[in-house]
């Protein structure tokens, strides 16, 4: 596994709850692959992972793409996020991928997607995020 700036960052409680774990990264490309645990406790009455949880997984994939690309210098604060739900997410492993599409001086644009273990595309998202110096954002 390639070393990234994420190796030096303590996982926040929300990421731990989601079962967040880095699977792969290409920092120079602003690309990451993140694994999540689609736990049964996250399911709605129909038995599928609730959309808000999937949105949190997407958010927790797209932000790290910027963090890795900037070698941990910049943290993201989400401005907008648009999510498209494409298929129901059954409990089990979920994989997120994100790619920084544009990194400006104050704003980043990122695309993300979530897939089931069998490769089924579950959801896609785009975000615009304000860039904040990590030293000012994380204490």
Coordinates of C-alpha atoms in Angstrom, one line a residue:
X1 CA 0.0 0.0 0.0
X2 CA 1.3 3.5 -0.9
X3 CA 1.9 5.8 2.0
X4 CA -0.4 8.9 2.1
X5 CA -1.1 11.9 4.3
X6 CA -4.0 9.9 5.7
X7 CA -1.6 7.7 7.5
X8 CA -0.8 10.6 9.9
X9 CA -4.4 11.5 10.6
X10 CA -6.4 10.0 13.4
X11 CA -9.7 8.5 12.2
X12 CA -12.7 10.6 13.4
X13 CA -15.6 8.8 15.1
X14 CA -17.9 9.1 12.1
X15 CA -15.3 7.3 9.9
X16 CA -14.9 4.6 12.4
X17 CA -18.7 4.1 12.6
X18 CA -18.8 3.7 8.8
X19 CA -16.0 1.2 8.9
X20 CA -13.8 3.5 6.8
X21 CA -10.5 2.0 5.6
X22 CA -8.2 3.1 2.8
X23 CA -7.9 0.5 0.0
X24 CA -5.8 2.3 -2.6
X25 CA -4.7 5.8 -3.6
X26 CA -2.9 7.7 -6.3
X27 CA -2.1 11.0 -4.6
X28 CA -0.7 12.7 -7.7
X29 CA -4.0 12.0 -9.5
X30 CA -6.2 13.0 -6.6
X31 CA -7.8 9.5 -6.6
X32 CA -8.7 7.3 -3.7
X33 CA -10.5 4.0 -3.1
X34 CA -12.1 3.6 0.3
X35 CA -13.8 0.6 1.9
X36 CA -16.8 0.8 4.1
X37 CA -18.9 -1.6 6.2
X38 CA -22.6 -1.5 5.2
X39 CA -23.8 -2.7 8.5
X40 CA -27.3 -4.0 9.2
X41 CA -27.8 -1.2 11.7
X42 CA -27.6 1.3 8.8
X43 CA -30.6 -0.3 7.0
X44 CA -34.0 1.3 6.4
X45 CA -37.3 -0.6 6.8
X46 CA -36.9 -2.1 3.3
X47 CA -33.6 -3.7 4.4
X48 CA -31.2 -1.5 2.4
X49 CA -28.5 0.9 3.6
X50 CA -30.2 4.2 4.2
X51 CA -29.5 7.0 1.7
X52 CA -28.1 9.4 4.3
X53 CA -25.5 6.8 5.3
X54 CA -24.5 6.3 1.7
X55 CA -24.2 10.1 1.4
X56 CA -21.9 10.1 4.4
X57 CA -19.8 7.4 2.8
X58 CA -19.5 9.5 -0.4
X59 CA -18.6 12.6 1.6
X60 CA -16.0 10.5 3.5
X61 CA -14.5 9.4 0.1
X62 CA -14.4 12.7 -1.7
X63 CA -12.8 14.8 1.0
X64 CA -9.9 12.4 1.5
X65 CA -9.2 12.6 -2.3
X66 CA -8.3 16.2 -1.9
X67 CA -6.4 15.6 1.4
X68 CA -4.2 13.0 -0.2
X69 CA -3.7 15.1 -3.4
X70 CA -2.5 18.0 -1.3
X71 CA -0.2 15.8 0.8
X72 CA -2.4 16.7 3.9
X73 CA -2.0 20.4 3.5
X74 CA -5.6 21.1 2.7
X75 CA -8.8 19.9 4.4
X76 CA -12.2 20.2 2.8
X77 CA -15.4 21.8 4.1
X78 CA -18.3 20.6 1.9
X79 CA -20.2 23.5 0.2
X80 CA -22.6 21.4 -1.9
X81 CA -23.0 17.7 -2.6
X82 CA -25.3 16.2 -5.2
X83 CA -26.0 12.5 -4.8
X84 CA -27.7 10.2 -7.3
X85 CA -28.9 6.9 -5.9
X86 CA -28.8 4.2 -8.7
X87 CA -29.4 0.9 -7.0
X88 CA -30.4 -0.3 -3.5
X89 CA -27.4 -1.0 -1.2
X90 CA -27.6 -4.3 0.5
X91 CA -25.8 -4.8 3.8
X92 CA -22.1 -5.8 3.3
X93 CA -18.9 -4.3 2.0
X94 CA -19.2 -1.1 0.0
X95 CA -16.4 0.5 -1.9
X96 CA -16.1 4.2 -2.6
X97 CA -13.9 5.9 -5.2
X98 CA -13.3 9.6 -5.7
X99 CA -11.4 11.7 -8.1
X100 CA -10.5 15.4 -7.8
X101 CA -11.7 17.0 -11.1
X102 CA -10.4 20.5 -10.3
X103 CA -8.3 21.9 -7.5
X104 CA -8.5 25.6 -7.3
X105 CA -7.0 28.1 -4.8
X106 CA -10.1 28.1 -2.5
X107 CA -12.5 25.5 -4.0
X108 CA -12.1 21.9 -5.1
X109 CA -14.5 19.9 -7.3
X110 CA -14.7 16.2 -6.8
X111 CA -16.6 13.2 -8.2
X112 CA -17.3 10.1 -6.3
X113 CA -19.1 6.8 -6.6
X114 CA -20.1 3.8 -4.4
X115 CA -20.1 0.2 -5.5
X116 CA -21.3 -3.0 -4.0
X117 CA -18.9 -5.9 -3.5
X118 CA -20.2 -7.4 -6.8
X119 CA -19.4 -4.2 -8.7
X120 CA -23.0 -2.9 -8.9
X121 CA -22.9 0.9 -9.0
X122 CA -25.0 2.1 -6.1
X123 CA -24.6 5.9 -6.1
X124 CA -22.6 8.7 -7.6
X125 CA -21.9 12.2 -6.3
X126 CA -20.3 15.5 -7.1
X127 CA -19.2 18.0 -4.5
X128 CA -17.7 21.5 -4.3
X129 CA -15.7 22.0 -1.2
X130 CA -14.0 25.0 0.4
X131 CA -10.3 24.4 0.9
X132 CA -9.0 25.1 4.4
X133 CA -5.4 24.8 5.7
X134 CA -5.4 21.6 7.6
X135 CA -3.5 23.2 10.5
X136 CA -6.5 25.6 10.9
X137 CA -9.2 23.0 10.5
X138 CA -8.0 20.1 12.6
X139 CA -6.8 20.6 16.1

